[in-house]
Tab-separated table of C-alpha atoms in Angstrom:
chain	number	residue	atom	x	y	z
A	1	MET	CA	-23.297	-49.192	-9.831
A	2	THR	CA	-20.088	-47.320	-11.589
A	3	SER	CA	-16.774	-47.297	-10.093
A	4	SER	CA	-17.249	-43.581	-9.674
A	5	GLU	CA	-19.991	-43.788	-7.563
A	6	PRO	CA	-19.745	-43.934	-3.671
A	7	GLU	CA	-21.013	-47.054	-2.198
A	8	HIS	CA	-23.746	-46.975	0.193
A	9	GLN	CA	-23.039	-46.717	3.913
A	10	SER	CA	-25.253	-47.817	6.632
A	11	PRO	CA	-25.705	-45.752	9.505
A	12	GLU	CA	-23.545	-47.816	11.708
A	13	GLN	CA	-20.469	-47.310	8.855
A	14	SER	CA	-21.200	-43.480	8.288
A	15	GLY	CA	-18.881	-41.008	9.792
A	16	PRO	CA	-19.846	-38.323	12.141
A	17	GLU	CA	-21.809	-35.401	10.426
A	18	PRO	CA	-19.711	-32.973	8.752
A	19	LEU	CA	-19.588	-29.607	10.508
A	20	PRO	CA	-20.856	-26.599	8.485
A	21	PRO	CA	-18.411	-23.945	7.148
A	22	LEU	CA	-17.041	-21.652	9.504
A	23	ARG	CA	-17.812	-18.382	7.870
A	24	VAL	CA	-15.091	-15.403	8.207
A	25	ALA	CA	-15.412	-12.152	6.781
A	26	VAL	CA	-12.486	-10.048	5.489
A	27	ILE	CA	-12.566	-6.336	5.526
A	28	GLY	CA	-9.829	-5.022	2.961
A	29	SER	CA	-9.034	-6.791	-0.603
A	30	GLY	CA	-5.512	-5.595	-0.314
A	31	PRO	CA	-2.540	-8.342	0.046
A	32	ALA	CA	-3.084	-8.769	3.776
A	33	GLY	CA	-6.944	-9.550	3.259
A	34	VAL	CA	-6.441	-11.899	0.107
A	35	TYR	CA	-3.653	-13.667	1.897
A	36	ALA	CA	-5.794	-14.195	4.759
A	37	ALA	CA	-8.420	-15.748	2.525
A	38	ASP	CA	-5.577	-17.894	1.222
A	39	ALA	CA	-4.580	-19.309	4.506
A	40	LEU	CA	-8.059	-20.006	5.348
A	41	THR	CA	-9.060	-21.866	2.042
A	42	ARG	CA	-5.426	-23.463	1.811
A	43	GLN	CA	-5.980	-25.801	5.319
A	44	SER	CA	-8.117	-28.785	5.578
A	45	ARG	CA	-8.633	-28.899	9.205
A	46	VAL	CA	-11.790	-26.325	9.455
A	47	PRO	CA	-14.066	-26.078	6.470
A	48	VAL	CA	-14.742	-22.306	5.631
A	49	ARG	CA	-16.320	-20.030	3.523
A	50	VAL	CA	-14.783	-16.580	3.210
A	51	ASP	CA	-16.402	-13.044	2.141
A	52	VAL	CA	-13.841	-10.578	1.195
A	53	LEU	CA	-15.318	-7.135	1.350
A	54	ASP	CA	-14.018	-4.033	-0.044
A	55	ARG	CA	-15.179	-0.460	-0.176
A	56	LEU	CA	-14.075	-0.118	-3.901
A	57	PRO	CA	-15.771	-2.194	-6.830
A	58	THR	CA	-12.080	-3.178	-7.606
A	59	PRO	CA	-10.119	-5.689	-5.695
A	60	TYR	CA	-6.078	-5.944	-4.946
A	61	GLY	CA	-5.591	-2.616	-2.755
A	62	LEU	CA	-2.246	-1.475	-2.544
A	63	VAL	CA	-0.966	-3.685	-5.634
A	64	ARG	CA	-3.828	-2.235	-7.647
A	65	TYR	CA	-3.324	1.555	-6.184
A	66	GLY	CA	-0.048	1.773	-4.522
A	67	VAL	CA	2.428	0.313	-6.772
A	68	ALA	CA	3.754	2.426	-9.320
A	69	PRO	CA	2.584	1.676	-12.718
A	70	ASP	CA	6.024	1.252	-14.067
A	71	HIS	CA	6.694	-1.983	-11.713
A	72	THR	CA	5.226	-4.289	-13.795
A	73	ARG	CA	7.093	-7.019	-12.371
A	74	ILE	CA	5.164	-6.355	-8.706
A	75	LYS	CA	2.169	-5.378	-10.213
A	76	GLY	CA	2.477	-9.666	-11.095
A	77	VAL	CA	1.507	-10.176	-7.441
A	78	ALA	CA	-2.216	-10.010	-8.728
A	79	ARG	CA	-2.060	-12.762	-10.341
A	80	ALA	CA	-1.540	-14.794	-7.362
A	81	LEU	CA	-4.173	-12.635	-5.428
A	82	ARG	CA	-6.887	-13.271	-8.402
A	83	ARG	CA	-6.376	-16.978	-8.014
A	84	VAL	CA	-7.225	-16.578	-4.153
A	85	LEU	CA	-10.445	-14.737	-5.030
A	86	GLU	CA	-11.671	-17.218	-7.572
A	87	HIS	CA	-11.477	-20.122	-5.063
A	88	PRO	CA	-14.986	-21.799	-4.868
A	89	ASP	CA	-14.953	-20.949	-1.203
A	90	VAL	CA	-14.071	-17.312	-1.555
A	91	ARG	CA	-16.608	-14.675	-2.203
A	92	PHE	CA	-15.801	-11.119	-3.262
A	93	VAL	CA	-18.018	-8.348	-2.240
A	94	GLY	CA	-17.047	-5.159	-3.689
A	95	GLY	CA	-18.897	-1.422	-3.000
A	96	VAL	CA	-19.392	-2.409	0.703
A	97	GLU	CA	-17.992	0.190	3.123
A	98	PHE	CA	-17.583	-1.176	6.751
A	99	GLY	CA	-19.117	1.278	9.630
A	100	THR	CA	-21.499	3.030	7.215
A	101	ASP	CA	-23.291	0.121	4.810
A	102	LEU	CA	-22.294	-2.753	7.410
A	103	THR	CA	-21.719	-2.556	10.827
A	104	ARG	CA	-19.928	-5.042	13.246
A	105	ALA	CA	-23.235	-5.919	14.645
A	106	ASP	CA	-24.337	-7.176	11.089
A	107	LEU	CA	-21.451	-9.061	10.471
A	108	ALA	CA	-22.006	-10.622	13.733
A	109	ARG	CA	-25.165	-12.173	12.370
A	110	SER	CA	-23.534	-13.636	9.052
A	111	HIS	CA	-20.130	-14.487	10.251
A	112	HIS	CA	-18.198	-16.287	13.003
A	113	ALA	CA	-15.300	-14.212	12.776
A	114	VAL	CA	-13.985	-10.773	10.975
A	115	VAL	CA	-10.583	-10.097	9.992
A	116	TYR	CA	-9.942	-6.516	9.553
A	117	ALA	CA	-7.286	-5.752	6.920
A	118	THR	CA	-7.821	-2.417	6.121
A	119	GLY	CA	-3.887	-1.162	5.700
A	120	ALA	CA	-2.890	2.219	6.698
A	121	GLY	CA	-5.177	4.739	4.930
A	122	ASP	CA	-3.677	7.866	6.056
A	123	ASP	CA	-0.288	9.740	6.125
A	124	ARG	CA	1.883	11.119	8.667
A	125	ARG	CA	2.680	14.735	8.776
A	126	MET	CA	5.938	16.586	9.161
A	127	GLY	CA	4.610	18.998	11.519
A	128	VAL	CA	6.638	22.198	10.388
A	129	PRO	CA	5.052	25.411	9.510
A	130	GLY	CA	3.675	25.662	6.201
A	131	GLU	CA	2.014	22.266	5.696
A	132	GLU	CA	-1.228	23.265	4.554
A	133	LEU	CA	0.078	25.752	1.958
A	134	PRO	CA	-1.464	24.348	-1.320
A	135	GLY	CA	1.179	22.839	-3.222
A	136	SER	CA	2.121	20.884	0.022
A	137	VAL	CA	0.437	17.491	-0.297
A	138	ALA	CA	1.052	13.616	0.865
A	139	ALA	CA	2.685	11.479	-1.326
A	140	THR	CA	0.169	9.034	-1.091
A	141	ASP	CA	-2.434	11.751	-2.600
A	142	PHE	CA	0.240	11.591	-5.410
A	143	VAL	CA	0.149	7.836	-5.677
A	144	ASN	CA	-3.366	7.231	-5.363
A	145	TRP	CA	-3.927	10.057	-8.461
A	146	TYR	CA	-1.206	8.328	-10.862
A	147	CYS	CA	-2.452	4.751	-9.921
A	148	GLY	CA	-5.779	5.554	-10.648
A	149	HIS	CA	-7.606	6.028	-7.286
A	150	PRO	CA	-11.269	6.637	-8.042
A	151	ASP	CA	-11.178	8.905	-4.848
A	152	ARG	CA	-8.571	11.086	-6.873
A	153	GLY	CA	-10.024	13.224	-9.754
A	154	PRO	CA	-7.699	13.666	-12.893
A	155	ALA	CA	-7.233	17.292	-12.234
A	156	ARG	CA	-5.905	16.805	-8.843
A	157	PHE	CA	-2.468	17.587	-9.565
A	158	VAL	CA	-0.999	20.355	-12.087
A	159	LEU	CA	2.764	19.846	-12.457
A	160	ASP	CA	3.660	23.393	-13.197
A	161	SER	CA	6.773	24.027	-11.026
A	162	GLU	CA	10.418	22.853	-12.300
A	163	GLU	CA	11.754	22.137	-8.975
A	164	VAL	CA	9.967	19.842	-6.345
A	165	ALA	CA	10.833	18.287	-3.170
A	166	VAL	CA	10.047	14.814	-2.062
A	167	VAL	CA	10.444	14.500	2.152
A	168	GLY	CA	11.227	10.918	3.079
A	169	ALA	CA	13.977	8.117	2.346
A	170	GLY	CA	11.559	5.058	1.796
A	171	ASN	CA	10.401	3.112	-1.595
A	172	VAL	CA	7.538	5.438	-2.107
A	173	ALA	CA	9.572	8.475	-1.944
A	174	LEU	CA	11.697	7.010	-4.562
A	175	ASP	CA	8.550	5.859	-6.898
A	176	VAL	CA	7.461	9.223	-6.529
A	177	ALA	CA	10.713	10.810	-7.695
A	178	ARG	CA	10.879	8.493	-10.609
A	179	ILE	CA	7.407	8.982	-11.870
A	180	LEU	CA	8.302	12.727	-11.839
A	181	ALA	CA	11.292	12.371	-13.468
A	182	LYS	CA	10.458	10.085	-16.287
A	183	THR	CA	8.739	11.081	-19.911
A	184	ALA	CA	5.301	10.172	-20.911
A	185	ASP	CA	6.655	8.217	-23.706
A	186	GLU	CA	8.439	5.955	-20.984
A	187	LEU	CA	5.005	5.660	-19.136
A	188	ARG	CA	2.884	5.218	-22.180
A	189	HIS	CA	2.886	1.116	-22.112
A	190	THR	CA	2.005	1.111	-18.293
A	191	ASP	CA	-1.706	0.837	-16.955
A	192	ILE	CA	-1.426	4.449	-15.602
A	193	PRO	CA	-4.777	6.389	-16.185
A	194	GLN	CA	-4.852	8.421	-20.088
A	195	ALA	CA	-5.671	11.861	-17.760
A	196	ALA	CA	-2.809	11.464	-15.217
A	197	LEU	CA	-0.215	10.710	-18.460
A	198	GLU	CA	-1.773	13.658	-19.916
A	199	VAL	CA	-0.409	15.908	-17.044
A	200	LEU	CA	2.686	14.100	-16.703
A	201	ALA	CA	3.078	15.168	-20.525
A	202	ALA	CA	2.493	18.583	-19.517
A	203	SER	CA	4.858	18.598	-16.586
A	204	ARG	CA	7.528	21.543	-16.354
A	205	VAL	CA	9.299	19.356	-13.722
A	206	ARG	CA	13.057	19.401	-14.338
A	207	THR	CA	14.466	18.878	-10.614
A	208	VAL	CA	13.357	16.675	-8.152
A	209	HIS	CA	15.379	16.775	-4.487
A	210	VAL	CA	14.870	14.029	-2.477
A	211	LEU	CA	15.459	14.675	1.413
A	212	ALA	CA	16.271	12.336	3.946
A	213	ARG	CA	16.694	13.119	7.474
A	214	ARG	CA	19.287	10.831	8.065
A	215	GLY	CA	22.186	8.992	6.229
A	216	PRO	CA	22.469	6.365	3.555
A	217	LEU	CA	22.767	3.644	5.886
A	218	GLN	CA	19.480	4.600	7.547
A	219	ALA	CA	17.531	5.141	4.490
A	220	ARG	CA	14.635	2.782	4.222
A	221	PHE	CA	14.554	2.326	0.298
A	222	THR	CA	15.533	-1.113	-0.742
A	223	ALA	CA	18.354	-1.788	-3.541
A	224	PRO	CA	15.857	-2.658	-6.068
A	225	GLU	CA	14.137	0.330	-5.941
A	226	LEU	CA	17.378	2.311	-5.734
A	227	ARG	CA	18.439	0.450	-8.903
A	228	ASP	CA	15.555	1.361	-10.675
A	229	LEU	CA	15.995	5.198	-9.871
A	230	LEU	CA	19.560	5.267	-10.964
A	231	ALA	CA	18.600	3.464	-14.425
A	232	LEU	CA	16.381	6.285	-15.400
A	233	PRO	CA	17.925	7.231	-18.964
A	234	GLY	CA	16.317	10.753	-19.255
A	235	ALA	CA	17.384	11.747	-15.512
A	236	GLU	CA	20.719	12.441	-13.766
A	237	VAL	CA	20.861	11.098	-10.341
A	238	VAL	CA	23.030	13.528	-8.125
A	239	VAL	CA	24.771	11.954	-4.792
A	240	ASP	CA	27.181	14.470	-2.870
A	241	PRO	CA	30.188	11.991	-2.502
A	242	ASP	CA	30.966	13.659	0.943
A	243	GLN	CA	27.567	12.633	2.217
A	244	VAL	CA	28.562	8.424	0.908
A	245	ASP	CA	32.417	8.480	2.406
A	246	ILE	CA	31.292	6.221	4.927
A	247	ASP	CA	32.992	3.333	6.404
A	248	PRO	CA	30.124	1.101	7.321
A	249	THR	CA	32.608	-1.419	9.081
A	250	ALA	CA	33.733	1.387	11.766
A	251	VAL	CA	32.053	1.154	15.243
A	252	GLY	CA	29.162	3.545	15.359
A	253	ALA	CA	29.386	4.484	11.687
A	254	GLY	CA	25.516	4.856	11.620
A	255	GLY	CA	24.997	5.502	15.606
A	256	PRO	CA	24.285	2.975	18.082
A	257	GLU	CA	21.411	1.472	16.183
A	258	LEU	CA	23.814	0.732	13.263
A	259	ARG	CA	26.433	-0.854	14.877
A	260	GLU	CA	25.835	-4.100	12.381
A	261	VAL	CA	25.085	-2.648	9.621
A	262	SER	CA	22.906	-4.534	7.161
A	263	ARG	CA	23.791	-6.380	3.947
A	264	ALA	CA	20.899	-4.060	2.076
A	265	ALA	CA	22.445	-1.057	3.679
A	266	ARG	CA	25.939	-1.795	2.582
A	267	THR	CA	24.761	-2.571	-0.913
A	268	ASN	CA	22.671	0.492	-0.841
A	269	LEU	CA	25.829	2.647	-0.029
A	270	ARG	CA	27.747	0.895	-2.722
A	271	LEU	CA	25.164	1.887	-5.015
A	272	LEU	CA	25.145	5.486	-4.046
A	273	ARG	CA	29.142	5.750	-4.085
A	274	GLU	CA	29.235	4.257	-7.509
A	275	GLN	CA	26.607	7.198	-8.433
A	276	ALA	CA	28.280	9.788	-6.771
A	277	GLU	CA	31.645	8.880	-8.993
A	278	ARG	CA	29.914	8.883	-12.643
A	279	PRO	CA	30.460	12.268	-14.658
A	280	PRO	CA	27.376	14.244	-15.558
A	281	GLU	CA	25.909	13.214	-18.627
A	282	GLY	CA	23.559	16.621	-19.773
A	283	ARG	CA	20.415	14.327	-19.329
A	284	PRO	CA	17.268	16.586	-19.346
A	285	ARG	CA	15.885	16.098	-15.769
A	286	ARG	CA	17.806	15.847	-12.331
A	287	ILE	CA	17.194	13.944	-9.091
A	288	GLU	CA	19.059	15.338	-6.434
A	289	LEU	CA	19.725	13.123	-3.341
A	290	HIS	CA	19.707	15.348	-0.111
A	291	PHE	CA	20.850	13.096	3.024
A	292	TRP	CA	21.120	14.533	6.652
A	293	THR	CA	18.690	16.926	5.399
A	294	ARG	CA	15.452	17.663	7.244
A	295	PRO	CA	12.373	20.027	6.390
A	296	GLU	CA	12.208	23.245	8.757
A	297	GLU	CA	9.691	25.358	7.155
A	298	ILE	CA	7.467	25.580	4.162
A	299	LEU	CA	7.628	28.684	2.615
A	300	GLY	CA	4.849	30.706	0.766
A	301	THR	CA	1.500	33.015	1.284
A	302	GLU	CA	-1.073	31.561	-1.357
A	303	ARG	CA	0.999	28.401	-2.468
A	304	VAL	CA	4.382	26.618	-2.019
A	305	SER	CA	7.395	28.944	-3.211
A	306	GLY	CA	10.043	27.330	-1.096
A	307	LEU	CA	11.285	24.615	1.163
A	308	ARG	CA	14.162	26.210	4.051
A	309	VAL	CA	15.728	22.883	5.399
A	310	GLU	CA	18.555	22.154	7.941
A	311	ARG	CA	21.427	19.838	7.917
A	312	THR	CA	21.513	17.043	10.377
A	313	ARG	CA	23.673	14.514	12.296
A	314	LEU	CA	23.720	11.949	15.016
A	315	ASP	CA	24.568	13.015	18.764
A	316	ALA	CA	26.758	10.954	20.843
A	317	ASP	CA	23.612	8.697	21.799
A	318	GLY	CA	22.490	8.124	18.384
A	319	ARG	CA	19.644	10.820	18.466
A	320	LEU	CA	19.205	12.980	15.476
A	321	GLU	CA	19.843	16.840	15.805
A	322	GLY	CA	20.190	20.075	13.732
A	323	THR	CA	23.551	21.379	12.783
A	324	GLY	CA	22.474	24.847	12.754
A	325	GLU	CA	23.281	25.091	9.048
A	326	HIS	CA	19.923	25.873	7.116
A	327	GLY	CA	19.156	26.378	3.207
A	328	VAL	CA	16.484	26.900	0.931
A	329	LEU	CA	15.184	25.137	-1.860
A	330	ASP	CA	13.487	26.650	-4.887
A	331	VAL	CA	10.864	24.249	-4.930
A	332	GLY	CA	6.924	24.960	-6.099
A	333	MET	CA	5.612	21.423	-4.516
A	334	VAL	CA	6.560	19.798	-1.613
A	335	LEU	CA	5.385	16.024	-1.342
A	336	ARG	CA	5.807	14.388	2.076
A	337	SER	CA	6.521	10.727	1.985
A	338	VAL	CA	7.311	10.025	5.754
A	339	GLY	CA	5.248	7.319	6.941
A	340	TYR	CA	1.779	5.611	6.702
A	341	ALA	CA	-0.782	5.625	9.487
A	342	GLY	CA	-3.827	3.143	10.367
A	343	VAL	CA	-7.316	4.865	10.451
A	344	PRO	CA	-9.731	4.025	13.099
A	345	LEU	CA	-12.741	1.709	12.390
A	346	GLU	CA	-16.402	1.733	13.722
A	347	GLY	CA	-16.435	-0.261	16.924
A	348	VAL	CA	-13.079	-1.838	16.499
A	349	PRO	CA	-10.547	-0.872	19.508
A	350	PHE	CA	-7.874	1.502	18.083
A	351	ASP	CA	-4.023	2.260	19.315
A	352	GLN	CA	-4.164	6.108	18.867
A	353	ALA	CA	-0.476	6.441	19.593
A	354	GLU	CA	0.599	3.405	17.554
A	355	ARG	CA	-2.220	4.322	14.674
A	356	THR	CA	-3.000	0.506	14.589
A	357	VAL	CA	-5.779	-1.944	15.747
A	358	PRO	CA	-4.142	-3.325	19.361
A	359	GLN	CA	-3.952	-7.284	19.339
A	360	ARG	CA	-1.960	-10.378	20.240
A	361	GLU	CA	-1.112	-12.659	17.720
A	362	GLY	CA	-3.912	-11.726	15.654
A	363	ARG	CA	-6.513	-11.664	17.948
A	364	VAL	CA	-7.833	-8.122	18.589
A	365	LEU	CA	-7.984	-6.796	22.153
A	366	ASP	CA	-10.091	-4.165	23.925
A	367	THR	CA	-8.373	-1.254	26.440
A	368	GLY	CA	-7.904	-3.444	28.848
A	369	GLY	CA	-5.671	-5.829	27.243
A	370	ARG	CA	-8.548	-8.704	26.677
A	371	VAL	CA	-9.594	-10.487	23.766
A	372	VAL	CA	-12.409	-9.222	21.609
A	373	PRO	CA	-14.199	-12.745	20.694
A	374	GLY	CA	-14.571	-13.132	16.795
A	375	ASP	CA	-12.439	-10.261	16.036
A	376	TYR	CA	-8.993	-10.700	14.083
A	377	VAL	CA	-6.490	-8.344	12.237
A	378	ALA	CA	-4.083	-8.487	9.606
A	379	GLY	CA	-1.331	-6.525	7.464
A	380	TRP	CA	-0.471	-2.841	8.399
A	381	ILE	CA	-3.510	-2.151	10.498
A	382	LYS	CA	-1.895	-4.984	12.496
A	383	ARG	CA	1.524	-4.252	12.438
A	384	GLY	CA	1.979	-0.697	11.510
A	385	ALA	CA	3.380	0.400	7.909
A	386	THR	CA	6.598	-1.791	7.547
A	387	GLY	CA	7.921	-4.484	5.326
A	388	VAL	CA	6.988	-5.304	1.584
A	389	ILE	CA	3.985	-6.984	0.215
A	390	GLY	CA	5.275	-10.440	0.809
A	391	THR	CA	5.596	-9.651	4.201
A	392	ASN	CA	1.618	-9.717	4.902
A	393	LYS	CA	1.610	-13.351	3.577
A	394	SER	CA	3.231	-14.706	6.984
A	395	ASP	CA	1.591	-12.001	8.737
A	396	ALA	CA	-1.823	-13.306	7.389
A	397	ALA	CA	-1.245	-16.940	8.107
A	398	GLY	CA	-0.222	-15.891	11.853
A	399	THR	CA	-3.722	-14.321	12.200
A	400	VAL	CA	-5.255	-17.263	10.819
A	401	ARG	CA	-3.576	-19.861	13.092
A	402	SER	CA	-4.907	-17.955	15.879
A	403	LEU	CA	-8.279	-17.976	14.228
A	404	LEU	CA	-8.552	-21.516	13.716
A	405	GLU	CA	-7.704	-22.369	17.185
A	406	ASP	CA	-10.573	-20.658	18.259
A	407	ALA	CA	-12.964	-22.312	15.888
A	408	ALA	CA	-15.088	-24.259	18.025
A	409	GLU	CA	-15.697	-21.188	20.249
A	410	LEU	CA	-16.510	-19.103	17.428
A	411	ARG	CA	-19.349	-21.882	16.155
A	412	ALA	CA	-20.768	-21.707	19.602
A	413	ALA	CA	-20.905	-17.985	19.699
A	414	VAL	CA	-22.910	-17.787	16.175
A	415	PRO	CA	-24.522	-21.111	15.818
A	416	GLU	CA	-26.791	-20.182	12.651
A	417	PRO	CA	-25.057	-17.331	10.596
A	418	VAL	CA	-27.207	-15.923	7.798
A	419	ASP	CA	-25.883	-15.463	4.446
A	420	LEU	CA	-24.379	-12.011	3.961
A	421	ALA	CA	-26.611	-11.109	0.926
A	422	GLU	CA	-29.654	-11.331	3.023
A	423	VAL	CA	-28.057	-8.777	5.557
A	424	LEU	CA	-26.940	-6.539	2.546
A	425	ALA	CA	-30.509	-6.781	1.576
A	426	GLU	CA	-32.269	-6.020	4.965
A	427	ARG	CA	-29.824	-2.792	5.178
A	428	GLY	CA	-30.769	-2.085	1.315
A	429	VAL	CA	-26.875	-2.021	0.781
A	430	ALA	CA	-26.185	-2.449	-3.302
A	431	HIS	CA	-22.932	-4.029	-3.833
A	432	SER	CA	-20.770	-5.685	-6.704
A	433	ASP	CA	-19.210	-9.032	-7.371
A	434	TYR	CA	-16.287	-10.720	-8.664
A	435	GLY	CA	-18.133	-11.073	-12.018
A	436	ASP	CA	-18.458	-7.214	-12.078
A	437	TRP	CA	-14.455	-6.537	-11.238
A	438	LEU	CA	-14.059	-8.961	-14.374
A	439	ARG	CA	-15.843	-6.506	-16.457
A	440	ILE	CA	-13.943	-3.838	-15.268
A	441	ASP	CA	-10.661	-5.696	-15.745
A	442	ALA	CA	-12.014	-6.354	-19.537
A	443	ALA	CA	-12.979	-2.670	-20.169
A	444	GLU	CA	-9.698	-1.500	-18.856
A	445	ALA	CA	-8.030	-4.014	-21.402
A	446	GLY	CA	-10.366	-2.835	-24.054
A	447	HIS	CA	-9.318	0.955	-22.933
A	448	ALA	CA	-5.591	0.213	-23.687
A	449	ALA	CA	-6.593	-1.150	-27.160
A	450	GLU	CA	-8.316	1.747	-28.101
A	451	LEU	CA	-5.083	4.398	-27.289
A	452	ASP	CA	-2.820	1.577	-28.233
A	453	ARG	CA	-1.259	1.820	-24.878
A	454	GLY	CA	-0.181	-1.903	-23.793
A	455	GLU	CA	-2.226	-4.268	-22.093
A	456	ARG	CA	-4.477	-2.189	-19.556
A	457	VAL	CA	-5.328	1.180	-19.319
A	458	LYS	CA	-6.961	2.052	-15.672
A	459	LEU	CA	-10.494	3.619	-15.731
A	460	ARG	CA	-9.945	6.284	-13.428
A	461	ASP	CA	-13.261	7.453	-11.501
A	462	TRP	CA	-16.370	6.109	-10.047
A	463	GLU	CA	-18.569	7.354	-12.838
A	464	ALA	CA	-16.784	5.091	-15.306
A	465	TYR	CA	-16.819	2.128	-12.731
A	466	ARG	CA	-20.469	2.676	-12.380
A	467	LYS	CA	-21.335	2.382	-16.056
A	468	VAL	CA	-19.355	-0.899	-16.857
A	469	VAL	CA	-20.929	-2.423	-13.755
A	470	ASP	CA	-24.502	-1.045	-14.554
A	471	GLU	CA	-23.823	-2.097	-18.340
A	472	GLY	CA	-23.072	-5.640	-17.017
């Protein structure tokens, strides 16, 4: 017997029978879902097998379809997520839509627990007249379009207006403004789909107005995002000096909610002040930042022809109010970026007011506030659309701690789970796997080489995905 072979143990010497793995389904392969799988497989206390399900044949969710193509550093997160999906105890199941292809009852046969990590796929409305006009669209639709989401066709946008308004003061709003202000050459070596790149190359947009209802101290964009905007070589970023002439140390400078101004807000203010002092350089495009400005009405008959706005301020109690001072921006498109909202899941409790799944420590709660056995939640569908990509890691870890605490009860509830593949076969559901994703990944690298466009160029529709998978 070689030293590498285990010694024979008598029944008296053998330990307890090892427990079968706890089977967990994670719905959603974005950061929250993959971080949940990571937390499950990193621990050694409870053996696990994780199935990560996604409606799309491609993983990574927001990292792939929400991060702007020129944010290559942030896109590097995909490398870490890839390692999780390649773990031997993790299986990626693509092309399967929860609530349509599979129900919660189906998963109750194949898994001890389900973690919902579906994000916040809907946009919030501004609630102003004219919002339904053609040319008034959600920034999320525009982001999905330039990120190559297969639900958004290549002809979704025609950028034929010289002026565009972006309503919102978060990172997504600045992303949208930056992409609109960049030239096609500046985006050529990113993974932006070729069809979207060609639309941007033909764009007539020369001025982008970014509207924030409140002031610079309340803006939600981060300093790195602001720096990227200010560093655009072909666009002037215009900041009104009066709007950034603020003493952040003054009591109540930003209203009662900002009696102590955060370091991030101070950094943003400093960057904006420095920009306001720079003389114009005559660059071909402009981004105008309008603080204390809210949309009042989108103008037009057959399509957007303007945006009526009102100046705002904070009252003595810190509430936003209009000043009665109005103006009109001569824009032909309005992109709203005023927040994301969760979408209800079939058979899962949902809080319509908060647009999240009600939960406590990651455990899903029913309408009576009682824990729903076996159901857990992570990410934006759990806490709302707050934080950055990395926030999902600690969030998912908290949910997984609760799930592992419940392991014994979960096993007892589903003593003999069947394999997910058997359930899918019974339902007649075709699905893709991680190997199919690698083939799509390779095809995108090959597409980039054909076009001489960097490391990858995204395939941009369902037909292209199916062709790669079928040929594989």
